Short mmCIF file of C-alpha atoms and ligand atoms in Angstrom, two decimals:
data_model
loop_
_atom_site.label_atom_id
_atom_site.label_comp_id
_atom_site.label_asym_id
_atom_site.label_seq_id
_atom_site.Cartn_x
_atom_site.Cartn_y
_atom_site.Cartn_z
CA MET A 1 0.00 0.00 0.00
CA GLU A 2 1.04 3.62 -0.55
CA PRO A 3 0.46 6.82 1.41
CA ILE A 4 -2.72 8.51 0.23
CA GLU A 5 -2.46 10.78 -2.76
CA ILE A 6 -5.76 12.57 -2.43
CA ASN A 7 -6.48 13.43 -6.06
CA GLN A 8 -5.67 9.98 -7.27
CA LEU A 9 -7.74 8.36 -4.53
CA GLN A 10 -10.68 10.62 -5.31
CA GLU A 11 -10.55 9.44 -8.94
CA TYR A 12 -10.63 5.81 -7.86
CA ILE A 13 -13.55 6.47 -5.51
CA ASP A 14 -15.42 8.21 -8.34
CA SER A 15 -14.86 5.24 -10.63
CA PHE A 16 -16.99 3.01 -8.36
CA ALA A 17 -19.84 5.51 -7.97
CA ASN A 18 -23.33 4.65 -9.24
CA LYS A 19 -22.45 0.97 -9.60
CA GLU A 20 -23.43 -2.00 -7.51
CA VAL A 21 -20.34 -2.62 -5.35
CA TYR A 22 -19.29 -4.78 -2.41
CA VAL A 23 -17.88 -3.02 0.63
CA HIS A 24 -15.64 -4.26 3.42
CA LEU A 25 -15.55 -1.96 6.43
CA GLU A 26 -13.70 -2.71 9.61
CA THR A 27 -12.29 -1.01 12.62
CA THR A 28 -10.45 -2.65 15.50
CA ASN A 29 -8.02 -2.09 18.31
CA GLY A 30 -7.18 -5.76 18.53
CA ALA A 31 -8.49 -8.71 20.52
CA TYR A 32 -5.77 -8.26 23.12
CA ALA A 33 -6.23 -4.54 23.90
CA SER A 34 -7.64 -5.09 27.37
CA HIS A 35 -5.29 -8.03 28.00
CA PHE A 36 -2.19 -5.88 27.56
CA ASN A 37 -3.74 -2.78 29.12
CA GLN A 38 -6.42 -3.31 31.75
CA ASP A 39 -7.74 0.22 31.26
CA ALA A 40 -8.42 -0.37 27.58
CA TYR A 41 -11.60 -1.68 25.99
CA ASN A 42 -11.81 -4.09 23.10
CA VAL A 43 -13.89 -2.42 20.44
CA GLY A 44 -14.33 -3.16 16.77
CA ALA A 45 -16.86 -3.42 13.99
CA PHE A 46 -16.76 -5.52 10.87
CA ILE A 47 -18.91 -5.86 7.78
CA ARG A 48 -17.87 -7.82 4.73
CA ASN A 49 -19.57 -7.81 1.37
CA ALA A 50 -22.23 -5.22 2.05
CA LYS A 51 -23.82 -4.74 -1.38
CA VAL A 52 -24.46 -1.07 -1.98
CA THR A 53 -24.56 1.64 -4.60
CA TYR A 54 -23.22 5.06 -3.70
CA GLN A 55 -24.14 8.19 -5.56
CA ARG A 56 -21.13 10.12 -4.33
CA GLY A 57 -17.92 9.29 -2.53
CA LYS A 58 -15.46 11.76 -1.13
CA VAL A 59 -12.08 11.71 0.55
CA VAL A 60 -11.29 14.57 2.91
CA GLY A 61 -8.23 15.30 5.01
CA ALA A 62 -4.58 16.10 4.79
CA GLY A 63 -1.20 14.84 5.82
CA ALA A 64 -1.31 11.69 7.90
CA THR A 65 -5.00 10.88 8.09
CA TYR A 66 -8.03 11.03 5.89
CA ARG A 67 -11.74 10.38 6.06
CA VAL A 68 -13.70 8.70 3.32
CA GLY A 69 -17.49 8.95 3.09
CA LEU A 70 -19.89 7.25 0.68
CA LYS A 71 -23.38 8.69 0.25
CA LEU A 72 -26.03 6.02 -0.37
CA ASP A 73 -29.64 6.53 -1.44
CA ILE A 74 -30.85 5.83 2.09
CA GLY A 75 -27.77 6.10 4.27
CA TRP A 76 -24.06 6.58 4.65
CA ILE A 77 -20.81 4.70 5.00
CA TYR A 78 -17.68 6.36 6.30
CA ALA A 79 -14.26 5.51 7.64
CA GLU A 80 -11.95 7.74 9.62
CA GLY A 81 -8.19 7.39 10.06
CA VAL A 82 -7.40 6.04 6.62
CA ASN A 83 -3.80 6.72 5.56
CA GLN A 84 -2.84 4.23 2.85
CA PHE A 85 -4.39 2.87 -0.31
CA GLU A 86 -3.90 0.67 -3.32
CA VAL A 87 -5.82 -0.78 -6.23
CA ASP A 88 -4.96 -4.46 -6.19
CA MET A 89 -4.60 -6.86 -9.10
CA GLN A 90 -8.31 -7.65 -8.99
CA LYS A 91 -9.06 -3.93 -9.38
CA ARG A 92 -10.38 -3.61 -5.84
CA LEU A 93 -9.84 -0.32 -4.05
CA LEU A 94 -8.24 -1.05 -0.67
CA MET A 95 -7.92 1.74 1.89
CA ALA A 96 -6.61 1.31 5.40
CA GLY A 97 -5.24 3.15 8.40
CA HIS A 98 -2.23 1.69 10.21
CA ASP A 99 -0.50 2.81 13.38
CA ARG A 100 3.26 3.43 13.66
CA GLU A 101 3.91 -0.26 14.24
CA GLY A 102 2.04 -1.18 11.06
CA ARG A 103 -1.05 -2.51 12.83
CA LEU A 104 -4.33 -2.10 11.01
CA MET A 105 -6.80 0.18 12.81
CA VAL A 106 -9.40 0.75 10.11
CA ALA A 107 -10.10 -0.59 6.62
CA LEU A 108 -12.51 0.40 3.88
CA GLN A 109 -12.48 -1.63 0.68
CA ILE A 110 -14.62 -1.39 -2.44
CA SER A 111 -14.96 -4.04 -5.14
CA GLU A 112 -17.23 -4.80 -8.07
CA SER A 113 -17.13 -8.52 -7.23
CA PRO A 114 -17.62 -10.01 -3.76
CA PHE A 115 -14.61 -10.31 -1.48
CA GLN A 116 -13.59 -13.90 -0.93
CA TYR A 117 -15.62 -15.42 1.98
CA MET B 1 -4.02 -47.38 22.09
CA SER B 2 -1.03 -46.07 20.16
CA GLU B 3 0.13 -42.55 20.88
CA HIS B 4 -0.97 -39.67 18.68
CA VAL B 5 -1.21 -36.06 19.79
CA VAL B 6 -3.81 -33.72 18.28
CA VAL B 7 -3.35 -29.97 18.75
CA ILE B 8 -6.51 -27.87 18.36
CA TYR B 9 -6.00 -24.11 18.16
CA PRO B 10 -7.75 -21.47 16.04
CA HIS B 11 -4.83 -19.42 14.70
CA PRO B 12 -1.65 -20.00 12.77
CA ASP B 13 1.04 -19.20 15.41
CA ASP B 14 -0.97 -20.38 18.47
CA GLU B 15 0.90 -23.68 18.18
CA ALA B 16 4.25 -21.89 17.88
CA PHE B 17 3.96 -19.63 20.91
CA GLY B 18 1.90 -22.03 22.99
CA ALA B 19 2.99 -25.60 22.41
CA SER B 20 5.83 -25.99 19.90
CA GLY B 21 8.29 -27.09 22.59
CA THR B 22 5.91 -29.76 23.85
CA ILE B 23 5.18 -30.81 20.27
CA THR B 24 8.91 -31.11 19.55
CA THR B 25 9.40 -33.32 22.60
CA PHE B 26 6.67 -35.67 21.33
CA ARG B 27 8.12 -35.71 17.82
CA GLU B 28 11.58 -36.56 19.17
CA LYS B 29 10.01 -39.63 20.79
CA GLY B 30 8.47 -40.56 17.43
CA VAL B 31 4.90 -39.73 18.44
CA PRO B 32 2.83 -38.46 15.49
CA VAL B 33 1.25 -35.02 15.96
CA THR B 34 -1.64 -33.52 13.98
CA TYR B 35 -2.55 -29.85 14.11
CA LEU B 36 -6.21 -28.96 13.51
CA CYS B 37 -5.89 -25.24 12.81
CA GLY B 38 -9.25 -23.45 12.82
CA THR B 39 -8.64 -20.31 10.77
CA LEU B 40 -5.97 -18.60 8.70
CA GLY B 41 -5.71 -15.66 11.08
CA GLU B 42 -7.43 -13.53 8.44
CA MET B 43 -8.04 -10.72 10.92
CA GLY B 44 -4.43 -10.29 11.98
CA ARG B 45 -3.48 -6.65 12.35
CA ASN B 46 0.24 -6.68 11.59
CA MET B 47 0.59 -5.29 8.09
CA GLY B 48 4.13 -4.03 8.64
CA ASN B 49 5.71 -0.61 8.29
CA PRO B 50 6.27 -0.33 5.35
CA THR B 51 3.25 -2.56 4.70
CA PHE B 52 3.95 -6.09 3.45
CA ALA B 53 0.28 -7.18 3.49
CA THR B 54 -3.30 -6.00 3.06
CA ARG B 55 -6.49 -7.39 4.58
CA GLU B 56 -6.89 -9.36 1.32
CA THR B 57 -3.36 -10.78 0.99
CA LEU B 58 -2.84 -11.65 4.67
CA PRO B 59 -4.70 -15.02 4.64
CA GLU B 60 -2.46 -16.47 1.92
CA ILE B 61 0.68 -15.16 3.65
CA ARG B 62 -0.33 -16.70 6.97
CA LYS B 63 -1.34 -19.95 5.30
CA ASN B 64 2.14 -20.29 3.83
CA GLU B 65 3.71 -19.48 7.19
CA LEU B 66 1.54 -22.10 8.85
CA ILE B 67 2.56 -24.75 6.34
CA LYS B 68 6.22 -23.84 6.88
CA ALA B 69 5.89 -23.97 10.68
CA CYS B 70 4.35 -27.43 10.45
CA GLU B 71 7.27 -28.53 8.27
CA VAL B 72 9.69 -27.22 10.90
CA LEU B 73 7.81 -29.22 13.55
CA ASP B 74 7.35 -32.22 11.23
CA ILE B 75 3.64 -32.55 12.00
CA ASN B 76 0.45 -33.15 9.99
CA LEU B 77 -1.67 -30.12 9.30
CA GLU B 78 -5.41 -29.84 8.71
CA MET B 79 -6.84 -26.39 7.96
CA LEU B 80 -10.47 -26.31 9.04
CA GLY B 81 -11.58 -23.25 7.11
CA TYR B 82 -13.27 -21.09 9.71
CA ARG B 83 -12.86 -17.34 9.64
CA ASP B 84 -10.77 -15.55 12.23
CA LYS B 85 -12.81 -13.85 14.98
CA THR B 86 -16.08 -15.55 14.02
CA LEU B 87 -15.68 -18.88 15.84
CA GLU B 88 -17.68 -17.79 18.89
CA PHE B 89 -20.63 -17.02 16.62
CA GLU B 90 -20.67 -20.50 15.07
CA SER B 91 -22.74 -23.30 16.60
CA THR B 92 -20.54 -24.93 19.24
CA GLU B 93 -22.25 -28.25 18.53
CA GLU B 94 -21.49 -28.07 14.80
CA VAL B 95 -17.86 -27.14 15.40
CA ALA B 96 -17.59 -29.97 17.95
CA GLU B 97 -19.02 -32.42 15.38
CA HIS B 98 -16.53 -31.17 12.81
CA LEU B 99 -13.61 -31.62 15.22
CA PHE B 100 -14.91 -35.03 16.26
CA SER B 101 -14.91 -36.19 12.63
CA TYR B 102 -11.11 -35.79 12.70
CA LEU B 103 -10.63 -37.14 16.22
CA ASP B 104 -12.74 -40.20 15.50
CA LYS B 105 -10.41 -41.13 12.61
CA ILE B 106 -7.16 -40.34 14.43
CA LYS B 107 -8.11 -41.77 17.84
CA PRO B 108 -5.63 -39.56 19.65
CA SER B 109 -4.09 -40.36 23.02
CA LEU B 110 -3.77 -36.67 23.89
CA VAL B 111 -5.52 -33.48 22.78
CA ILE B 112 -3.97 -30.07 23.40
CA THR B 113 -6.26 -27.04 23.23
CA HIS B 114 -7.10 -23.74 24.95
CA TYR B 115 -8.80 -23.64 28.36
CA PRO B 116 -12.28 -22.23 27.62
CA GLY B 117 -12.94 -19.08 29.62
CA HIS B 118 -9.24 -18.56 30.33
CA ALA B 119 -7.80 -18.13 26.86
CA VAL B 120 -8.28 -14.34 26.33
CA HIS B 121 -9.11 -14.33 22.59
CA PRO B 122 -12.78 -15.18 21.84
CA ASP B 123 -11.69 -17.68 19.17
CA HIS B 124 -9.44 -19.43 21.71
CA ASP B 125 -12.28 -19.74 24.21
CA ALA B 126 -14.80 -20.89 21.61
CA PHE B 127 -12.53 -23.42 19.90
CA GLY B 128 -11.32 -24.79 23.22
CA ALA B 129 -14.93 -25.28 24.32
CA ALA B 130 -15.78 -27.04 21.05
CA ALA B 131 -12.67 -29.24 21.34
CA ILE B 132 -13.68 -30.36 24.81
CA LYS B 133 -17.22 -31.02 23.62
CA ALA B 134 -15.77 -33.09 20.78
CA VAL B 135 -13.65 -35.18 23.14
CA GLU B 136 -16.73 -35.75 25.33
CA LYS B 137 -18.26 -37.66 22.42
CA PHE B 138 -15.84 -40.53 23.03
CA SER B 139 -16.94 -43.20 25.47
CA GLU B 140 -15.04 -42.92 28.72
CA ASN B 141 -12.65 -45.81 28.04
CA GLU B 142 -11.69 -44.45 24.60
CA ARG B 143 -11.47 -40.80 25.60
CA PRO B 144 -8.09 -39.10 25.10
CA THR B 145 -6.49 -36.99 27.80
CA VAL B 146 -6.96 -33.24 27.29
CA TRP B 147 -4.33 -30.65 28.19
CA ALA B 148 -5.99 -27.23 28.31
CA GLN B 149 -3.89 -24.08 28.13
CA ALA B 150 -4.90 -21.01 30.14
CA ILE B 151 -3.38 -17.62 29.37
CA SER B 152 -5.74 -15.23 31.20
CA ARG B 153 -4.30 -12.85 33.78
CA ASN B 154 -6.22 -14.48 36.61
CA HIS B 155 -5.87 -18.17 35.73
CA LEU B 156 -3.49 -18.96 38.60
CA GLU B 157 -5.86 -17.42 41.15
CA GLU B 158 -8.90 -19.17 39.72
CA LEU B 159 -7.51 -22.52 38.60
CA GLY B 160 -4.44 -22.98 40.78
CA GLU B 161 -1.04 -24.14 39.51
CA PRO B 162 -1.20 -26.01 36.20
CA ASP B 163 -0.41 -29.69 36.77
CA ILE B 164 1.57 -29.98 33.51
CA GLN B 165 4.56 -27.65 33.30
CA ASN B 166 6.85 -28.57 30.44
CA ASP B 167 10.27 -26.97 30.60
CA VAL B 168 11.07 -26.70 26.90
CA SER B 169 14.45 -24.98 27.17
CA GLU B 170 16.19 -28.13 25.82
CA VAL B 171 14.29 -27.84 22.55
CA PHE B 172 14.03 -24.07 22.48
CA THR B 173 15.95 -23.67 19.22
CA LYS B 174 13.17 -25.57 17.49
CA LYS B 175 10.51 -23.49 19.22
CA PHE B 176 12.24 -20.29 18.14
CA GLU B 177 12.49 -21.59 14.58
CA THR B 178 8.75 -22.37 14.59
CA ILE B 179 7.89 -18.89 15.87
CA GLN B 180 10.07 -17.37 13.16
CA ALA B 181 8.28 -19.37 10.47
CA HIS B 182 5.29 -17.14 11.29
CA GLN B 183 7.24 -14.14 10.15
CA SER B 184 4.29 -11.76 9.82
CA GLN B 185 3.37 -12.39 13.45
CA ALA B 186 6.78 -12.97 14.98
CA ASP B 187 8.16 -9.58 13.97
CA GLY B 188 5.59 -7.72 16.04
CA MET B 189 5.81 -10.02 19.06
CA LEU B 190 9.57 -10.29 19.05
CA SER B 191 10.25 -6.60 18.48
CA LYS B 192 8.97 -5.96 22.00
CA VAL B 193 11.64 -8.31 23.29
CA ARG B 194 14.26 -7.02 20.87
CA ASN B 195 14.01 -3.48 22.23
CA GLU B 196 14.93 -4.64 25.71
CA ALA B 197 17.44 -7.41 25.20
CA ASP B 198 20.72 -8.07 23.40
CA ASP B 199 20.18 -11.78 23.05
CA ILE B 200 16.71 -12.21 21.64
CA VAL B 201 16.73 -16.02 21.74
CA GLU B 202 17.71 -16.01 25.42
CA ALA B 203 15.15 -13.33 26.27
CA THR B 204 12.41 -15.20 24.42
CA LYS B 205 13.35 -18.36 26.28
CA GLN B 206 12.81 -16.52 29.57
CA TRP B 207 9.38 -15.53 28.35
CA LEU B 208 8.27 -18.72 26.57
CA GLY B 209 10.51 -21.42 28.02
CA VAL B 210 7.78 -23.22 29.96
CA GLU B 211 4.55 -24.54 28.43
CA SER B 212 1.83 -25.12 31.00
CA PHE B 213 -1.44 -27.00 30.76
CA TYR B 214 -4.27 -28.17 33.00
CA THR B 215 -5.37 -31.75 32.62
CA TRP B 216 -9.10 -31.41 31.90
CA LYS B 217 -11.41 -33.18 34.35
CA PHE B 218 -14.43 -34.67 32.56
ZN1 ZN C 301 -4.55 -17.21 18.78
#
C-alpha cells in the first residue's frame, strides 16, 4: 500500500460511484487490547460484502490521516483514520489506516465482485 | 491405544507460541502429531511498516507461514476453514461435530487445546470449548487426555497451579524456529523483546521457556 495521494484516490472512488459494489468496512483495536492494558476496551466493527450503490464518494483530510465517506440513497458509510491505499490486481480499491507499528486500525475496501468469503 | 497427539488451536502461530516445545518433545520420541488449525488468522493486524500485506493478501501469507511452521515441527496439518474472529458465533455443537470427525479417525491419546474461559481471545475460548465437547463424544474408556492451556491474567488465582509444566528450554531452538516461520506475526511479538534485550533467543526463552497445561477433568 502507498500513502494517500488525495487526487488519485478521489478518482478511484469516483470510478466506483453509481455501480453496484461490495464493501468491506472494519475497525479494531485488537483482541488483546484489554489483556495488555487493563484500562483499555476491546472495540471493533466488521462488515464484509455489504452490497451497496453510492451516488457520491469523497475523501477529505490532509497529511497523515483522511476520512472517506460514501453517500447512499438511504444512508451513509464512512471511515476515519485512513492513511494508505492501493488498487490491487483484482481492481479492488483497498484503503486502510495503520498505526506506527504497522497494525491495522481501520479498513474500507470497495470491489465490483464479492470479497472472498 | 497407540500414541498420537492432536493440537486444536484457532490461529496459525498459536501452536508456535503455545505448544511448539511440547510438540517437539513428542516428535523426538516418534509420536505423530496432527494440528487442527481453525482459521488462517485472516483478521491479523500486523501489516508491517512499510506494509507487506493487506487485509486481502494476509490469509495467503499466513497460510504459507503455517505450512512452513508445520514442516519445521514435522507434524500433519489440517486447515479447518473457519474465519478468524467468528468462531464464537458458530454453533458450538457443529464445530464440535466437525472436530470429532477428525478425532474419530485419528483416535488420539492426547488433545492439546485452549482452556475455555481462560484463553483471552474469543476464538481461543470458543474453539477450546468445542474441542472439549468433541472429546466428550468418546466413550469414557476411549477418551483421550486433554491438556488445556490457560493464558488469562487471573488463571493462577482461579484454577491454581497447572499440573503440567513442560520446561522446553532443551528444545528451544526448534521453538524459536517455529515462531520465526510465522514471520508476519513474529516480527511484532519479538520486536517488544528485541528493544529490551541483546540476546533475543535467550530473552524469548525466559518468556516462553515453559509450556503449562491443566489436565481437563471430565
Ligand atoms: Zn490465537
